[in-house]
Short mmCIF file of C-alpha atoms (C1' of nucleotides) and ligand atoms in Angstrom, two decimals:
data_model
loop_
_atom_site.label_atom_id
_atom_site.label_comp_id
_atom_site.label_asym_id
_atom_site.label_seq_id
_atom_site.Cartn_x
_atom_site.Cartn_y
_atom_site.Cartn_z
CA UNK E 1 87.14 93.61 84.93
CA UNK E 2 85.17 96.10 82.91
CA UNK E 3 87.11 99.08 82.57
CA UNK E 4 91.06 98.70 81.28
CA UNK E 5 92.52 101.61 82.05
CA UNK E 6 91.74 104.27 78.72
CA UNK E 7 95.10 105.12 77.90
CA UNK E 8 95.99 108.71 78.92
CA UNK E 9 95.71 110.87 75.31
CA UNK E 10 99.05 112.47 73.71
CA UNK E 11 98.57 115.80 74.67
CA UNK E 12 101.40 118.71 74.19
CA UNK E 13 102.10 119.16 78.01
CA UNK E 14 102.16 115.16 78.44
CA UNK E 15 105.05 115.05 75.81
CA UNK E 16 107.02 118.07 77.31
CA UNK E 17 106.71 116.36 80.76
CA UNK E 18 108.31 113.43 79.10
CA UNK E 19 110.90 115.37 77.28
CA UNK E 20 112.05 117.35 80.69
CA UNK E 21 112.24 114.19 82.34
CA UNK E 22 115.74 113.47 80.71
CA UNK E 23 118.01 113.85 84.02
CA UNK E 24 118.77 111.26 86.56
CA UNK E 25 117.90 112.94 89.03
CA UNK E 26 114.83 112.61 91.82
CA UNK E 27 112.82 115.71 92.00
CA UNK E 28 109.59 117.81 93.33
CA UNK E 29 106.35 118.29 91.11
CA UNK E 30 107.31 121.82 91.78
CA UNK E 31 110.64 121.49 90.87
CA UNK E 32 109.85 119.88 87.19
CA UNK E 33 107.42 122.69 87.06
CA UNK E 34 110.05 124.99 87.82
CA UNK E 35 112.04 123.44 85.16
CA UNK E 36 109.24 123.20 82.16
CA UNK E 37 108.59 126.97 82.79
CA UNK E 38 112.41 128.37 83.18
CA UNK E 39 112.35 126.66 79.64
CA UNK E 40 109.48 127.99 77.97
CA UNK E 41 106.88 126.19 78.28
CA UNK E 42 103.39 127.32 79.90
CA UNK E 43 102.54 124.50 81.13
CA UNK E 44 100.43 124.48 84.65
CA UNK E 45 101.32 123.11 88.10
CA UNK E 46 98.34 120.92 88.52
CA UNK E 47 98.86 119.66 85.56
CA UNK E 48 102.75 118.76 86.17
CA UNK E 49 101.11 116.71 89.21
CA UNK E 50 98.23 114.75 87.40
CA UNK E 51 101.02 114.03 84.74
CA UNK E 52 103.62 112.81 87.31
CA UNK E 53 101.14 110.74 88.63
CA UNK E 54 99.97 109.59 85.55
CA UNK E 55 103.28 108.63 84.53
CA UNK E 56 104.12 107.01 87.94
CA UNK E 57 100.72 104.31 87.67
CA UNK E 58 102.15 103.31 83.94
CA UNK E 59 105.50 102.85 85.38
CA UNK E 60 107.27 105.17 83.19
CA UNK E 61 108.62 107.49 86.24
CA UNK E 62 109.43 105.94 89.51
CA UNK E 63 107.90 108.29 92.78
CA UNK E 64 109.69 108.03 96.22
CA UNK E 65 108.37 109.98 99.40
CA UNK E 66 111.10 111.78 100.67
CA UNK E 67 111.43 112.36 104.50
CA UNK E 68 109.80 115.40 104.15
CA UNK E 69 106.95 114.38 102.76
CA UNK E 70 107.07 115.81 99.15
CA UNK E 71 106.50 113.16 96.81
CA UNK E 72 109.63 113.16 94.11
CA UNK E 73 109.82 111.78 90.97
CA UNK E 74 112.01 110.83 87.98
CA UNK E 75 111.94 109.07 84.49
CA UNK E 76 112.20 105.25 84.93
CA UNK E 77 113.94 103.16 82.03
CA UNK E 78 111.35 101.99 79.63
CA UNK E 79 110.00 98.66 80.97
CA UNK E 80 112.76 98.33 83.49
CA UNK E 81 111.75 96.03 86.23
CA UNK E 82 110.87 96.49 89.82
CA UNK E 83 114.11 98.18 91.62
CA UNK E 84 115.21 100.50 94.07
CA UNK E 85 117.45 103.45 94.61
CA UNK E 86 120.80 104.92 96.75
CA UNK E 87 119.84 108.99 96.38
CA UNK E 88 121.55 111.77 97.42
CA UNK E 89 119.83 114.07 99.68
CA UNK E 90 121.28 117.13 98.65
CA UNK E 91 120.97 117.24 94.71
CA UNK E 92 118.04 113.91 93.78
CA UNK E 93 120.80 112.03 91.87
CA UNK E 94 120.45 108.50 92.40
CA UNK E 95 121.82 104.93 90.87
CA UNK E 96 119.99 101.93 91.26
CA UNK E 97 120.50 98.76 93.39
CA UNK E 98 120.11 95.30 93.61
CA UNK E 99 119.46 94.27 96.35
CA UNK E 100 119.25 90.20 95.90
CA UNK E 101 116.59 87.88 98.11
CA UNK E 102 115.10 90.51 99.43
CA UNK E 103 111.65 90.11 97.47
CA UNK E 104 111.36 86.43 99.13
CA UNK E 105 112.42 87.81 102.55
CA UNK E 106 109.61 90.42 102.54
CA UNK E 107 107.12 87.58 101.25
CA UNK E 108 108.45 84.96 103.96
CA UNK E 109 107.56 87.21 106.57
CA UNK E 110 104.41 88.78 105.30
CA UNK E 111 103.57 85.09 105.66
CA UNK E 112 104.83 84.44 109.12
CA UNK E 113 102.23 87.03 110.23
CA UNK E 114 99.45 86.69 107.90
CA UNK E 115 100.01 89.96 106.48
CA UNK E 116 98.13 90.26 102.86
CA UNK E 117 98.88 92.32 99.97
CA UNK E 118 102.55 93.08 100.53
CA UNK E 119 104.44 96.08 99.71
CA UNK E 120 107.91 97.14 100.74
CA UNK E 121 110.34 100.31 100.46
CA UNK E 122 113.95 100.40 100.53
CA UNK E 123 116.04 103.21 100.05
CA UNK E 124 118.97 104.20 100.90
CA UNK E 125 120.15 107.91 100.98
CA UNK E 126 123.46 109.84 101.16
CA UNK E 127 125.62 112.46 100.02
CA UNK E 128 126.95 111.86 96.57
CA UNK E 129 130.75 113.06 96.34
CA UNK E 130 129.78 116.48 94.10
CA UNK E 131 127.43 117.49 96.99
CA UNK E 132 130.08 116.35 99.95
CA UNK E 133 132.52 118.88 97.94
CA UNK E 134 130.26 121.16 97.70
CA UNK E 135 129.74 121.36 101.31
CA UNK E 136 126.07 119.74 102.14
CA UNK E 137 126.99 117.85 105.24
CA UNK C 1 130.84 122.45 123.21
CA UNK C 2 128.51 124.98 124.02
CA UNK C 3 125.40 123.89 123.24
CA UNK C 4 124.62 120.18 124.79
CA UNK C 5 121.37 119.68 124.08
CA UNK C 6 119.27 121.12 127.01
CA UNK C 7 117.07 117.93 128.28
CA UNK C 8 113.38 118.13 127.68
CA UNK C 9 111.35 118.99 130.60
CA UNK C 10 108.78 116.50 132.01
CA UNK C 11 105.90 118.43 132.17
CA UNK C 12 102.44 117.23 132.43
CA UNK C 13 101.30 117.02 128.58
CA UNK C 14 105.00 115.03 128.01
CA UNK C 15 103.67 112.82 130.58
CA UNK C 16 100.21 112.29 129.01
CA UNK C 17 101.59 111.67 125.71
CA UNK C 18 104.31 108.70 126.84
CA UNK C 19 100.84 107.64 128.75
CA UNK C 20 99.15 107.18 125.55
CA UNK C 21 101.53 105.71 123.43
CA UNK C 22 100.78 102.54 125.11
CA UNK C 23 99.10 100.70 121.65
CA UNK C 24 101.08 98.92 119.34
CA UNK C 25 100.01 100.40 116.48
CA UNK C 26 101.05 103.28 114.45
CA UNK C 27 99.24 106.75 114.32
CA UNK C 28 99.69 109.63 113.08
CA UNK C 29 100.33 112.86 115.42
CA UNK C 30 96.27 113.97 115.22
CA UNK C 31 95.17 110.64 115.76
CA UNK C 32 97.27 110.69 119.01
CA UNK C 33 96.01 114.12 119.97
CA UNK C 34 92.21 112.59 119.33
CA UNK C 35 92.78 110.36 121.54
CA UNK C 36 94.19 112.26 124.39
CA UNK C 37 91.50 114.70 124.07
CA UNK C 38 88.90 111.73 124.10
CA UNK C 39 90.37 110.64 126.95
CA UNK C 40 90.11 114.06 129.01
CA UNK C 41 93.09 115.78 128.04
CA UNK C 42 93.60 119.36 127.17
CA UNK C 43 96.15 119.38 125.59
CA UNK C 44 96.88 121.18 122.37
CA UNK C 45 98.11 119.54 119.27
CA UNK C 46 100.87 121.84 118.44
CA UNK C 47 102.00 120.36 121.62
CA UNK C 48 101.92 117.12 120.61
CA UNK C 49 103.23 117.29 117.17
CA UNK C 50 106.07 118.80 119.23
CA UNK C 51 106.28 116.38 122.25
CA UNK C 52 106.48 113.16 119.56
CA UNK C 53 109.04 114.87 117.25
CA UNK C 54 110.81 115.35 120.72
CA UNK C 55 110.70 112.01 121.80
CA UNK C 56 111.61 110.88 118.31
CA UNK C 57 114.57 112.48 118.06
CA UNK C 58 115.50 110.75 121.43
CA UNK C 59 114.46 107.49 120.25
CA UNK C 60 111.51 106.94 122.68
CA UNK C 61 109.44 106.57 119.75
CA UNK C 62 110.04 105.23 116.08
CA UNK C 63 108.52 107.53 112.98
CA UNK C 64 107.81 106.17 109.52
CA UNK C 65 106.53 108.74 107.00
CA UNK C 66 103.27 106.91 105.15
CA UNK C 67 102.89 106.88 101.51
CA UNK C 68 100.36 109.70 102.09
CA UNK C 69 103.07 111.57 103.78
CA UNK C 70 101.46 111.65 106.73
CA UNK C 71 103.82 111.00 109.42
CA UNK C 72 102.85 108.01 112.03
CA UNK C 73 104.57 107.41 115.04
CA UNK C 74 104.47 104.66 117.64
CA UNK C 75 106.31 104.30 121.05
CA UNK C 76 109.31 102.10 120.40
CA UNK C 77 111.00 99.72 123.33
CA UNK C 78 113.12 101.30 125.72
CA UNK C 79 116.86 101.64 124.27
CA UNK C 80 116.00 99.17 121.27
CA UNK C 81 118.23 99.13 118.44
CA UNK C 82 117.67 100.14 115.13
CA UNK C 83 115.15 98.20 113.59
CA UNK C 84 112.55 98.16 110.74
CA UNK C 85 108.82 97.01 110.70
CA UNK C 86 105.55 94.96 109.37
CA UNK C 87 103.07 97.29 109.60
CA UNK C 88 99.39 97.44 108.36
CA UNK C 89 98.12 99.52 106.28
CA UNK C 90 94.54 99.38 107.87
CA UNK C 91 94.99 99.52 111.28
CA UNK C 92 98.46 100.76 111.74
CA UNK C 93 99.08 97.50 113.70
CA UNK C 94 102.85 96.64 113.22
CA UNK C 95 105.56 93.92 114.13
CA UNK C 96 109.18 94.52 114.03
CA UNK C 97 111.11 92.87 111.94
CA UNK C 98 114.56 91.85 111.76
CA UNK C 99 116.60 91.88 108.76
CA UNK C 100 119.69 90.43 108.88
CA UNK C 101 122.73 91.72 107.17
CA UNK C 102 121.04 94.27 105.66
CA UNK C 103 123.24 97.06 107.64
CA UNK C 104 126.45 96.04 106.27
CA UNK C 105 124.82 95.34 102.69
CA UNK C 106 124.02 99.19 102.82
CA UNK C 107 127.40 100.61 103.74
CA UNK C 108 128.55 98.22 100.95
CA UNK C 109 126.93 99.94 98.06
CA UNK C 110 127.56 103.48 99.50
CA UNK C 111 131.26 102.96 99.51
CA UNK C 112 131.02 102.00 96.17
CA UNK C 113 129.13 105.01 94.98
CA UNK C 114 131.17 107.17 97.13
CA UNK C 115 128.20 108.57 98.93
CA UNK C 116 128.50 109.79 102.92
CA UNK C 117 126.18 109.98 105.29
CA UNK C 118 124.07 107.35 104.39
CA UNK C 119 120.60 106.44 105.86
CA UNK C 120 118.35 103.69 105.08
CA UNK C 121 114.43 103.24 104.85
CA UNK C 122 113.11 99.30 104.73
CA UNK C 123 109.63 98.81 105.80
CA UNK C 124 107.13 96.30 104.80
CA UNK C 125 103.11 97.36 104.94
CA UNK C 126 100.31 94.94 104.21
CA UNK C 127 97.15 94.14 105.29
CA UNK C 128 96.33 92.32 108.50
CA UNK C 129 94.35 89.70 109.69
CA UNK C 130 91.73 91.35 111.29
CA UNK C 131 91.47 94.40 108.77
CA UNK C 132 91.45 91.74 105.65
CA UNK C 133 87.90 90.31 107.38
CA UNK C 134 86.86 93.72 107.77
CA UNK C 135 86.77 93.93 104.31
CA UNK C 136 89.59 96.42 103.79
CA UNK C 137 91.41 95.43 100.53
"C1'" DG O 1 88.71 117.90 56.19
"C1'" DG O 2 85.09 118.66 59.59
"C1'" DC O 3 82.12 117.16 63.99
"C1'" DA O 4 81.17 115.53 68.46
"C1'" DC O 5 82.64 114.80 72.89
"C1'" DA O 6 85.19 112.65 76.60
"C1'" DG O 7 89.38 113.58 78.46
"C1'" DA O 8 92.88 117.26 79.46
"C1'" DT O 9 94.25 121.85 80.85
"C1'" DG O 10 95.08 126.00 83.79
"C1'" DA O 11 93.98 129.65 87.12
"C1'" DG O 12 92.84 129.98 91.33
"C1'" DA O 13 90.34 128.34 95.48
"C1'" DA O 14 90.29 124.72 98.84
"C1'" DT O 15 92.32 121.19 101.72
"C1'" DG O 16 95.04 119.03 105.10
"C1'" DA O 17 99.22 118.24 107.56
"C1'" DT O 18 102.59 120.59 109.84
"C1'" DT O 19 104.96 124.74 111.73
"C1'" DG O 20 105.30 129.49 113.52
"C1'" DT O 21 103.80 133.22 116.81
"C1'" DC O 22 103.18 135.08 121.12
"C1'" DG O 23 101.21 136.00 125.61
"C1'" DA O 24 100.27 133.01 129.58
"C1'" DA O 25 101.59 129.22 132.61
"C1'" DA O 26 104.83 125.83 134.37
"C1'" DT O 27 109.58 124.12 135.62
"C1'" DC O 28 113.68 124.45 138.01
"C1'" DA O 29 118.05 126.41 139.98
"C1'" DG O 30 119.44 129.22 143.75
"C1'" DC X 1 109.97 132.02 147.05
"C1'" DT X 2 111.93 134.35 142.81
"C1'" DG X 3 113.40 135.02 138.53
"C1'" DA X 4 115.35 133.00 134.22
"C1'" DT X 5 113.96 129.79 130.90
"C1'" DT X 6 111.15 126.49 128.75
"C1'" DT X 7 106.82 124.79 127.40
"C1'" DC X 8 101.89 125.52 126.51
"C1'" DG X 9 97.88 126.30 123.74
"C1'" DA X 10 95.03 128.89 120.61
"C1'" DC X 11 95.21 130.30 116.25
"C1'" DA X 12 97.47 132.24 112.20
"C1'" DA X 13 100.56 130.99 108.57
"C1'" DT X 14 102.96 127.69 105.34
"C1'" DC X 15 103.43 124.47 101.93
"C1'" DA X 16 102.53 120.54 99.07
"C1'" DT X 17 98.93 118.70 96.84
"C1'" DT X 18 94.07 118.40 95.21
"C1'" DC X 19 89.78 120.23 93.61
"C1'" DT X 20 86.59 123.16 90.70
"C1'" DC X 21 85.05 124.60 86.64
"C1'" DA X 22 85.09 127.05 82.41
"C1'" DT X 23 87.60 126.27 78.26
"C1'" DC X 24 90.41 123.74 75.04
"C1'" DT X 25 91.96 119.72 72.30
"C1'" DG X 26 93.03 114.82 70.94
"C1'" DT X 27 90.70 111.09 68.73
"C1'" DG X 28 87.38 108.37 66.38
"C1'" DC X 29 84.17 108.82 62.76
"C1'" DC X 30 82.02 110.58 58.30
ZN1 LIG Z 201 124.25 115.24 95.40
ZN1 LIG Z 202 111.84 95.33 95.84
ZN1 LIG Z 203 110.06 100.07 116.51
ZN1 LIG Z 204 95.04 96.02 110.35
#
DNA sequence: GGCACAGATGAGAATGATTGTCGAAATCAG
DNA sequence: CTGATTTCGACAATCATTCTCATCTGTGCC
């Protein structure tokens, strides 16, 4: 291996990404934008994307592709392991679960079939109770 | 109840499309429309992006949105339950899979978080046997 | 501090998947 | 067969995301 990955530099729009990024909640590129600029900052859309992105390969935001395709994204805990998520649809919030043996299972099977390089998604979506109120159904 | 929904038609390019849906493997809704066309077909692909979001929504065929979020589709076994899948990543070649008491486990944790309407996503992607020879890791 | 330069940014164009439009053609009840 | 309704198909329009490229800015070095 001859190129380790050149850590990303410390730029200002890299640490505002990081400081928006302070909600629970699962959201757009577009939406963060939406967010960074409603407060200020002048940062630009493409740039909102590579940093997402950025931040999704080092692990420090987690990405999910929602069933409409849009890629959304939200702050991971610092070094927090490998997990997965029970979102609502209506406003991104999410919690995370556990969801025990199920890392074997997929690797048991991959096996069975002679599948290679495993990777696996589970999530589970809803309505959280504030949205059900609220009338999202 | 006013509105029951008004059974699809079977016209000639709904025909074609069950027709080619005859592969195991999952493609997306141009590759489909490719194919038809390959094989003598005029039909559009409006028409088909239509015609498998139809027979989705009926069940005839299962849809899994790819981390590209490209949407692939595949005809699914007549009246099968819900189920989840192996697929590759290469070839689109997949297997279903069966995962037992994963169902209830869901409902579980969305009772706890009070959250309604809850869906689930669990699929497993990899590389198969064939496409790992080819080379494509 | 001041310099050099590879990496980062932002405006806007380009891409690629999917959806909308609308006149023409096909389906189906009577 | 006839007319009401649905579906087609070509192509324009959307929308999220990526690319281009001129310009700017961390970072390592003196
Ligand atoms: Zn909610
Ligand atoms: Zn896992
Ligand atoms: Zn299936
Ligand atoms: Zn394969």
């Amino acid at each position: 291996m001859s190129a380790a990955t050149p850590a990303p530099r410390m730029t200002r729009q890299r640490r505002e990404i990081l400081e928006a990024l302070d909600t629970r909640d699962f959201r757009s590129a577009q939406a963060w934008h939406e967010r960074l600029r409603s407060e200020g900052s002048t940062i630009g859309l493409a740039t909102v994307y590579r940093g997402l992105q950025s931040l999704a390969d080092q692990g420090e935001v987690d990405a999910v592709v929602a069933e409409s395709g849009e890629t959304l994204y939200r702050r991971c805990e610092a070094g927090e392991e490998h997990h997965h998520h029970l979102r609502c649809r209506g406003c991104g919030k999410a919690v995370e679960i556990d969801v025990p043996e199920f890392e074997a299972f997929a690797h048991r099977i991959a096996e069975q079939h002679s599948y290679g390089d495993i990777q696996h998604t589970i999530e589970l979506t809803g309505i959280c109770p504030e949205c059900a109120a609220a009338g999202k159904d």
